[in-house]
Short mmCIF file of C-alpha atoms in Angstrom, two decimals:
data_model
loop_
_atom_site.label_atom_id
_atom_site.label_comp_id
_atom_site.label_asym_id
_atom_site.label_seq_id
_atom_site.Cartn_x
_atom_site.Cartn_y
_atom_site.Cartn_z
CA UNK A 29 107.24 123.80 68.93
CA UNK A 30 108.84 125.31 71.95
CA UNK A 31 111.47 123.60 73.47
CA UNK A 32 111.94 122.06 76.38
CA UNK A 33 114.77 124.84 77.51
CA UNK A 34 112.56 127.74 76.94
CA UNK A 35 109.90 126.17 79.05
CA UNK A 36 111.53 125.11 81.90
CA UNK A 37 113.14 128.85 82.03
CA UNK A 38 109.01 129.46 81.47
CA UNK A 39 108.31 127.51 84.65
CA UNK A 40 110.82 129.52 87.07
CA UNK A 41 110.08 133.12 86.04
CA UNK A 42 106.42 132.52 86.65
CA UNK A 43 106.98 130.59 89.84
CA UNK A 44 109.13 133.42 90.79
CA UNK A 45 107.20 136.24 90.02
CA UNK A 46 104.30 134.46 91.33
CA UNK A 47 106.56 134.98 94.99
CA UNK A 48 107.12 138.06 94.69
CA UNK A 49 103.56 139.43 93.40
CA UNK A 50 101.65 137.83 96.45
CA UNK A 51 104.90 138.72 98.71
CA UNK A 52 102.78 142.20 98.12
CA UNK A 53 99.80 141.61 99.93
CA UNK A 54 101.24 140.86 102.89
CA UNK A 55 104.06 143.76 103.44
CA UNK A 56 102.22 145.84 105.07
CA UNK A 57 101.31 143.78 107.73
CA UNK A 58 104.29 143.68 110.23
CA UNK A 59 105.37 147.65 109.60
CA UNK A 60 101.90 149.13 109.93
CA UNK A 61 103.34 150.94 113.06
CA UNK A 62 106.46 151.99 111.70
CA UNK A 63 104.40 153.56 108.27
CA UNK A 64 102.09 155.40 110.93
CA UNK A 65 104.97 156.87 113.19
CA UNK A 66 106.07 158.02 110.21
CA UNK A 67 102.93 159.67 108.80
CA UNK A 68 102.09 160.54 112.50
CA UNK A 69 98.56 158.78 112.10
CA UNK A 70 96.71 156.24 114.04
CA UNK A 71 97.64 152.85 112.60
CA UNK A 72 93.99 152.11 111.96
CA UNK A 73 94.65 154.61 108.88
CA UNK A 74 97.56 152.37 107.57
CA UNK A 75 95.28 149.01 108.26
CA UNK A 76 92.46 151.06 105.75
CA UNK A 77 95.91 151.44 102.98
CA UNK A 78 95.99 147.60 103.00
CA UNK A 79 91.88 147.08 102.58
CA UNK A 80 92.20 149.56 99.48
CA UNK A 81 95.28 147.26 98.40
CA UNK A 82 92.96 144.20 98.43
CA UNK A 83 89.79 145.82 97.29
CA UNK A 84 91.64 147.02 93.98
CA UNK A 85 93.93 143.81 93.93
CA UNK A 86 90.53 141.81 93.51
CA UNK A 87 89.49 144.31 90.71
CA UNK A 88 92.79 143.74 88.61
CA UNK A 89 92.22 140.07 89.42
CA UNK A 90 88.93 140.42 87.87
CA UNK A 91 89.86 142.23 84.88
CA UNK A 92 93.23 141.34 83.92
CA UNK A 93 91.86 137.73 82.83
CA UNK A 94 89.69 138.10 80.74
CA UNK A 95 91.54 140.88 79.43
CA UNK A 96 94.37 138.18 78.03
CA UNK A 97 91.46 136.43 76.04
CA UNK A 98 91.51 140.09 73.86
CA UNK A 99 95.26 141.01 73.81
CA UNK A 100 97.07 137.47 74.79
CA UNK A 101 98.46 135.85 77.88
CA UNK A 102 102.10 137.21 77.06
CA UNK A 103 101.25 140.80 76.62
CA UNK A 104 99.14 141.06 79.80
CA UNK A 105 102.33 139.44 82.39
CA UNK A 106 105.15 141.31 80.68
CA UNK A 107 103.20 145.00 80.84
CA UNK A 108 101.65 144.46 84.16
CA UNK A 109 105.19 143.39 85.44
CA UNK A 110 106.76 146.91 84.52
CA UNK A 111 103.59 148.81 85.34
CA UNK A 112 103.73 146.93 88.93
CA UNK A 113 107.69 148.20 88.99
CA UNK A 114 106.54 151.32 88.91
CA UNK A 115 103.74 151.52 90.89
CA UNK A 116 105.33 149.91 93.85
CA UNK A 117 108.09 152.39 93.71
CA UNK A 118 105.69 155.35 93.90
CA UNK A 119 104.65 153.59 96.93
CA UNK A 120 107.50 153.87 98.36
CA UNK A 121 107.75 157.60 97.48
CA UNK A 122 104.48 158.28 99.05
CA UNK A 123 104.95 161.06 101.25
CA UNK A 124 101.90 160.95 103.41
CA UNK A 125 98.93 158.51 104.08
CA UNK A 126 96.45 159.97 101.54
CA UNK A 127 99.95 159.30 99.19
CA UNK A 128 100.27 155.96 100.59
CA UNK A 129 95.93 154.74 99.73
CA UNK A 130 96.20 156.25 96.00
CA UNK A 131 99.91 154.22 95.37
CA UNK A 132 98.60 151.27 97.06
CA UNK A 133 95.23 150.88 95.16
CA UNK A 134 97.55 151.66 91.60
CA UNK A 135 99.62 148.86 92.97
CA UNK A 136 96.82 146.29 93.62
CA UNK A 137 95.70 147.04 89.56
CA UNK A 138 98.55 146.82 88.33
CA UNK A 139 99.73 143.33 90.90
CA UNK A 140 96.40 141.72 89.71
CA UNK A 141 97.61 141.26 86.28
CA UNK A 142 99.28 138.44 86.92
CA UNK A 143 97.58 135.54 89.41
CA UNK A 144 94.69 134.50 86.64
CA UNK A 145 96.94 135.10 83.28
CA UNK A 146 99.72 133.09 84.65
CA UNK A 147 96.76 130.07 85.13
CA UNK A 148 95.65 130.66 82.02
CA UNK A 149 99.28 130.85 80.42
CA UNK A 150 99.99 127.39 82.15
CA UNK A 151 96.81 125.87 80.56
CA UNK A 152 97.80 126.85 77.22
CA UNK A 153 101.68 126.42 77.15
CA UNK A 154 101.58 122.88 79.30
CA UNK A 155 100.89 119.62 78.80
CA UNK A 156 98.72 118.36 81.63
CA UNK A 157 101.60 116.58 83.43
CA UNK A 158 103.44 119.49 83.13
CA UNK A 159 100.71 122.16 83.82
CA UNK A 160 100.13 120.27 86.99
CA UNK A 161 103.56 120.38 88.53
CA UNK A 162 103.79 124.40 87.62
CA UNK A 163 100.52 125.06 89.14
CA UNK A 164 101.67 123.45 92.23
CA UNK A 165 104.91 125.75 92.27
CA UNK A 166 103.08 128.91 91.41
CA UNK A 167 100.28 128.25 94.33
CA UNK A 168 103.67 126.84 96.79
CA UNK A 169 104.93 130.19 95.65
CA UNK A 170 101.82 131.87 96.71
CA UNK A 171 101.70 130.42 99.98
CA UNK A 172 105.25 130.95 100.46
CA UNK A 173 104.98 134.33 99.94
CA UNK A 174 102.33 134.99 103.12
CA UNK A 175 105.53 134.52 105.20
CA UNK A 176 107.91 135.40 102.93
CA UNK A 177 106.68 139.31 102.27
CA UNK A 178 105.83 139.78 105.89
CA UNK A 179 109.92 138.96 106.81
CA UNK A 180 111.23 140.58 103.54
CA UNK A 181 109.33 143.66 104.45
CA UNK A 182 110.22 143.72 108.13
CA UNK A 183 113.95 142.65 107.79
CA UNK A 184 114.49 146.09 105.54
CA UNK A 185 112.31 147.90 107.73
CA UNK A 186 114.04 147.05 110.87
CA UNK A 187 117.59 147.64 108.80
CA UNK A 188 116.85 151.16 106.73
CA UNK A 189 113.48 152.69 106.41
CA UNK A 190 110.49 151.22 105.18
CA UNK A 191 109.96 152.92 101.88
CA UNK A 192 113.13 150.87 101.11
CA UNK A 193 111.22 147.28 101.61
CA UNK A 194 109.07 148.68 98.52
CA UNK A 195 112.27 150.47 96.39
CA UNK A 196 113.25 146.45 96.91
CA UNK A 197 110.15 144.72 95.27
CA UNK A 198 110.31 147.44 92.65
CA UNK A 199 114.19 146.72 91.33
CA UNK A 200 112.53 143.13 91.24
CA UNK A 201 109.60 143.59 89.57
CA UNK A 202 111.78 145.54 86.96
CA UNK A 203 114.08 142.44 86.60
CA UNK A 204 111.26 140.31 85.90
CA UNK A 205 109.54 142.41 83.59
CA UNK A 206 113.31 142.39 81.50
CA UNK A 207 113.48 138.88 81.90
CA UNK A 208 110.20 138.36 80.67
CA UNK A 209 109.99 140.24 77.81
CA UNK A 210 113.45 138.21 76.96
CA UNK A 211 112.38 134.68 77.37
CA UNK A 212 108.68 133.95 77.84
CA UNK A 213 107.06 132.64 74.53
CA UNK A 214 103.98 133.12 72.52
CA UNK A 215 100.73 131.31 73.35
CA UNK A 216 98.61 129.96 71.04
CA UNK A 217 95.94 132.60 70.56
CA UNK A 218 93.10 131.88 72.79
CA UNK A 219 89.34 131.70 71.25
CA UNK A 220 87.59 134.58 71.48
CA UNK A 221 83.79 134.49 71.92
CA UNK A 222 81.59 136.68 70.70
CA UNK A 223 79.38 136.35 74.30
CA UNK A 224 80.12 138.91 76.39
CA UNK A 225 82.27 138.40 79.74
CA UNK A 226 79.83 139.42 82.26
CA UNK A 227 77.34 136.68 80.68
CA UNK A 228 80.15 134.02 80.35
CA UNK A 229 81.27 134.41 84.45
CA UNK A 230 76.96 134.63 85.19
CA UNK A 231 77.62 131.22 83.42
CA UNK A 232 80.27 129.96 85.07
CA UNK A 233 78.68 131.29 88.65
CA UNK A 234 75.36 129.28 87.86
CA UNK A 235 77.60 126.24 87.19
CA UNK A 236 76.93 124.24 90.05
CA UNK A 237 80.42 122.01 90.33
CA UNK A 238 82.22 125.45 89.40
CA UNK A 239 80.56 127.26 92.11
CA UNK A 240 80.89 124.61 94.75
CA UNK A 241 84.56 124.60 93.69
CA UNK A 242 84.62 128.42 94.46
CA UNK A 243 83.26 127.67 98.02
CA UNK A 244 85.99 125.60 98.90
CA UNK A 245 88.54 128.12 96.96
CA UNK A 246 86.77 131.22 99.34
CA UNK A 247 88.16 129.51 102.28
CA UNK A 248 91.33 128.02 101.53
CA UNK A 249 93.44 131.99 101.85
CA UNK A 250 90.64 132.94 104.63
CA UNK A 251 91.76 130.29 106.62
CA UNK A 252 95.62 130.16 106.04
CA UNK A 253 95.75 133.84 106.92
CA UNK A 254 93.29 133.32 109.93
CA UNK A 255 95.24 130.56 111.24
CA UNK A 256 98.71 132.61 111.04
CA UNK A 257 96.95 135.85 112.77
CA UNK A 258 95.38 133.60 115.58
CA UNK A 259 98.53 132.57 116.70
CA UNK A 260 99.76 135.64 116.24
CA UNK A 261 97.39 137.06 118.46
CA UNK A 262 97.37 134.69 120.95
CA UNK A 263 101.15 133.37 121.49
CA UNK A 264 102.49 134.14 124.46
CA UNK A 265 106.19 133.35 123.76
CA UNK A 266 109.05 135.25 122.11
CA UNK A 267 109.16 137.17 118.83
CA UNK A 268 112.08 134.67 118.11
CA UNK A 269 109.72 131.45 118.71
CA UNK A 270 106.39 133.06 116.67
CA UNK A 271 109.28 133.79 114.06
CA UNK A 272 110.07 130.02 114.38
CA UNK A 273 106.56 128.86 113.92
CA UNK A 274 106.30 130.84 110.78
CA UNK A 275 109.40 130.30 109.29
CA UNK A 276 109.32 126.27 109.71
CA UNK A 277 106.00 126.20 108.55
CA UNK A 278 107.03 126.61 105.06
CA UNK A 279 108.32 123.02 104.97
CA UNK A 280 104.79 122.09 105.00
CA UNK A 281 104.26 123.51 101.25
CA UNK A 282 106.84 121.10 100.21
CA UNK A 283 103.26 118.48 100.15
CA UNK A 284 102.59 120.30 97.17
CA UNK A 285 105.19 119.18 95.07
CA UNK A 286 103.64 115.72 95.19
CA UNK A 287 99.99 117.15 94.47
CA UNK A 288 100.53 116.20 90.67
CA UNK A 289 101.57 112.84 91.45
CA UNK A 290 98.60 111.91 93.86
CA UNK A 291 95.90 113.24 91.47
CA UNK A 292 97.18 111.05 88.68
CA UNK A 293 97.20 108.53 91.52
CA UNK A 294 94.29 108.98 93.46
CA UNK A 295 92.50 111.72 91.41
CA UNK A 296 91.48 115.13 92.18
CA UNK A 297 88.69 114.14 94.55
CA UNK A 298 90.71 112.00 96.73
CA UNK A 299 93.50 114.36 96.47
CA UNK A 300 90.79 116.99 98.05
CA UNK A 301 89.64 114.99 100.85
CA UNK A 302 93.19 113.91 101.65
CA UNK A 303 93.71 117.99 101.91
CA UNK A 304 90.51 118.60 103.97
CA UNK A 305 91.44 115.83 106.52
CA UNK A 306 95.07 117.16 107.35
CA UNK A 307 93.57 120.59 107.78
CA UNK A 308 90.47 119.45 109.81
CA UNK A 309 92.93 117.11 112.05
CA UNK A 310 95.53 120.26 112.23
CA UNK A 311 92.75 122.49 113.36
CA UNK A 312 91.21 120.12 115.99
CA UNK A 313 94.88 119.96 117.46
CA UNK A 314 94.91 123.54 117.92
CA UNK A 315 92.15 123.61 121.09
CA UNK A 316 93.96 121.13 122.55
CA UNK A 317 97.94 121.89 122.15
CA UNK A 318 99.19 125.36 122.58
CA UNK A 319 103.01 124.57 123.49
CA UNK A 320 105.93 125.96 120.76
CA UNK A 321 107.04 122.87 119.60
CA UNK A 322 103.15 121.57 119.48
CA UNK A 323 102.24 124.68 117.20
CA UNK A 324 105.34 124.15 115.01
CA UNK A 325 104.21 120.56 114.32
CA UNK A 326 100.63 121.96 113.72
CA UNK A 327 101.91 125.02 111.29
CA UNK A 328 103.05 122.83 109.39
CA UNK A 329 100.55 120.15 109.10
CA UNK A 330 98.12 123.24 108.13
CA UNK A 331 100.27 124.51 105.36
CA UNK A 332 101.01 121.31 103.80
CA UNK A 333 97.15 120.96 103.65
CA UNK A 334 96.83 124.33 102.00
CA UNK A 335 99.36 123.78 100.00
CA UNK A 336 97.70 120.71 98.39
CA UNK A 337 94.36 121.93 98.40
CA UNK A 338 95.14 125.07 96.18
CA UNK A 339 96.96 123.59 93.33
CA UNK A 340 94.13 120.52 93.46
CA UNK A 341 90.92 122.99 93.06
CA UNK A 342 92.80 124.95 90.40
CA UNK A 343 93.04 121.78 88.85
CA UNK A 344 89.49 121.15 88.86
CA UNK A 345 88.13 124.61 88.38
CA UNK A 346 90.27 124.58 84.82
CA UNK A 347 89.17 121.30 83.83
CA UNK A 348 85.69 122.15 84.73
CA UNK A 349 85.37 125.37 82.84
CA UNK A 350 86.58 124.63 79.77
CA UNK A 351 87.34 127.36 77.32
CA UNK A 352 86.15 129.67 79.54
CA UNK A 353 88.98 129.00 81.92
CA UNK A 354 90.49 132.53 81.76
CA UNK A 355 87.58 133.98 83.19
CA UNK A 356 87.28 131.17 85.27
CA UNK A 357 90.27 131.49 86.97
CA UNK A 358 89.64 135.28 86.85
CA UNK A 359 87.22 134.20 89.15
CA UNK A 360 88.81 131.65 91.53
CA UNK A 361 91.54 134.44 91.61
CA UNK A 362 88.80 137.22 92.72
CA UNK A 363 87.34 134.76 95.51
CA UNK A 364 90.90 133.46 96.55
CA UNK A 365 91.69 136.69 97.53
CA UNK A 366 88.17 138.37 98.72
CA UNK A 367 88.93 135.21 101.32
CA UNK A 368 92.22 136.39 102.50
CA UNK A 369 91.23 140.19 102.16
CA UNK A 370 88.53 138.97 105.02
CA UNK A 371 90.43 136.83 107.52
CA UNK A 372 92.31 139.70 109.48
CA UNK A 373 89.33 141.62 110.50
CA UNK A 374 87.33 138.44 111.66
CA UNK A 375 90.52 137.35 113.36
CA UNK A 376 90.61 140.86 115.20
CA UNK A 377 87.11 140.45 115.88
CA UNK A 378 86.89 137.01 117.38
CA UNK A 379 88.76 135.03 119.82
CA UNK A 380 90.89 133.18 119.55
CA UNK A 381 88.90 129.97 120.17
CA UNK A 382 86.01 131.09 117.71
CA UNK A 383 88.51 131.74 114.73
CA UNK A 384 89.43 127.91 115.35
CA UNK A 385 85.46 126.82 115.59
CA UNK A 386 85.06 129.16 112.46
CA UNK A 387 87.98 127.39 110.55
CA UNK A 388 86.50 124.12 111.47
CA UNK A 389 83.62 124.84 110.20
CA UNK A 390 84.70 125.90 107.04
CA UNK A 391 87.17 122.88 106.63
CA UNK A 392 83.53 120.43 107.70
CA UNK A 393 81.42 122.38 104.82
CA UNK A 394 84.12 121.78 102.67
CA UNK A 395 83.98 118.12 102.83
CA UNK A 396 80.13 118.46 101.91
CA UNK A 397 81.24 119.88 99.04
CA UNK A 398 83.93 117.56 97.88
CA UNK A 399 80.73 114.54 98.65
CA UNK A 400 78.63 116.57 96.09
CA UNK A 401 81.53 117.40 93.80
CA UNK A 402 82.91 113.86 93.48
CA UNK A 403 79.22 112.43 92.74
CA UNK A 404 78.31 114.92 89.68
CA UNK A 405 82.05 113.78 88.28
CA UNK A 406 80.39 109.98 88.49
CA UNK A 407 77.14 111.19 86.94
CA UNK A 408 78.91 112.92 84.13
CA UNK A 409 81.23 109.90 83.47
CA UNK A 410 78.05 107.92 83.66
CA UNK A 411 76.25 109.63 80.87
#
């Protein structure tokens, strides 16, 4: 038995690291001109660092998983924690922008080794009340972090250099590593099949509640990183007041903290629809109310539907999958983040007003989904 101690202290390193893992994806974005004055290159060339970042991100996503099936859940976070120490470091050491692709794509491997062990982890260390509630942290965490790495990142930036912002998230990802080797416990060892993993995900893909669940997970990073470069885009205040609107709108993930509590309520369904109206009515406000305070009010109403969504199709994709849920997650992971890897080019692409019709869209499709999703659980429950 572990006790209750050890897994608490469990909880807060993985909702932690979970923070600063994600903060990753998103440092790049508000020093890409500072990175290519220093490289003297067109910024275009430090944009194409951050696609390699996300391309090889997705492949550790993809991997790592069900990876921790063969050597354990444990083993996995605490080596991919000092291997991401040290590949963010060389990033910072990078001394041109041919340096700067080969570090970052290292650094997405080794980053991906966390997001669909640390699911996995929770489903075999928890108890479903518990599970639930640290799910919802680690996803807060996530979501946090899209605002969170972009004003780490710049605040050092604007302060030293920016090599430093990345010496910074490698003295933390060091910590971690130390911490975890210290205090994270064994998992039971999960079942290994003797079915390959490519068939098992073909499985999982064909799967029709698992893949309508990864058609709502597809948009869910697209759109919260959509949303946050529209306005960035298209605000025509102050830095100060778009700094305002992305800083507040963290209060909005505090929703999620209550996610457990309205699926034991309500259930997961109802818990998805509730997310996919507060989204859909945040989005509609957006052609309609462009002031600062009216965008504040709307930032958050959009994260706090986010921020329930995410923990609440986790939720289902792990119940759904089984003992597969690893590779499931794997999965969900790999989609989660194809999704965000997307949303800045078709926000550059289209205006501003077609990102919002785009978003809506999505968020309409998505309650199709949750229709179809909620009768198969009443057919199932049925028979």
């Amino acid at each position: 038995m572990i006790s209750k101690r050890v897994l608490i202290a469990t909880s807060v390193i993985l909702t932690v690291t979970g923070i600063f893992v994600a903060s990753n994806i998103y440092t790049l974005i508000p020093i890409y001109g500072e990175i290519a004055d220093t490289f003297k290159v067109n910024e275009n060339h430090i944009v194409a660092g951050g696609s390699l970042f996300a391309f090889f991100y997705a492949a550790g996503l993809l991997f790592f998983g069900p990876a921790s099936d063969t050597f354990g859940r444990r083993r996995i976070i605490i080596s991919g924690l000092l291997a991401s120490a040290l590949s963010t470091f060389a990033v910072g050491l990078s001394p041109n922008a041919e340096a700067l692709y080969i570090t970052r794509s290292i650094q997405g491997v080794t980053l991906g080794s966390f997001a669909p062990v640390a699911f996995a982890y929770s489903f075999d260390l928890f108890q479903p009340r518990s599970r639930t509630l640290l799910l919802v942290f680690i996803n807060t965490g996530f979501l946090a972090a899209g605002i969170l790495g972009q004003l780490i990142s710049s605040a050092i930036t604007f302060y030293y250099k920016w090599n430093y912002a990345f010496y910074f998230f490698a003295v933390c990802y060091f910590i971690l590593f130390l911490v975890s080797y210290k205090i994270l416990p064994p998992a039971s060892r999960p079942f290994k099949s003797e079915i390959s993993t490519v068939t098992i995900m073909k499985k999982l893909i064909r799967q029709g509640s698992l893949l309508k669940c990864y058609a709502i997970t597809f948009t869910l990073l697209f759109s919260f990183a959509a949303f946050y470069d529209a306005i960035g885009r298209s605000f025509r205040g102050t830095m100060e007041e778009l700094f305002t609107i992305r800083a507040v709108g963290l209060i909005g993930a505090l929703l999620s903290l209550f996610t457990g509590k309205l699926i034991a309520r309500i259930g997961a369904y109802s818990t998805l629809k509730l997310g996919l109206l507060l989204g859909t009515v945040s989005i509609i406000n957006m052609f309609f109310f462009s002031s600062t305070k009216a965008l504040i009010a709307i930032s958050i109403m959009f994260v706090a539907a986010i921020s329930l969504l995410v923990p609440t199709v986790i939720t289902l994709v792990g119940m759904l999958a089984g003992a597969d849920r690893a590779k499931a997650l794997s999965l969900y992971s790999f989609i989660l983040l194809t999704g965000a890897s997307l949303a800045p080019p078709a926000a550059m692409i289209l205006q501003f007003h077609n990102v919002l019709y785009l978003l809506l869209a999505f968020f309409l499709l998505n309650f199709v989904f949750c229709y179809f999703l909620s009768k198969e659980a009443a057919l199932d429950l049925q028979s």
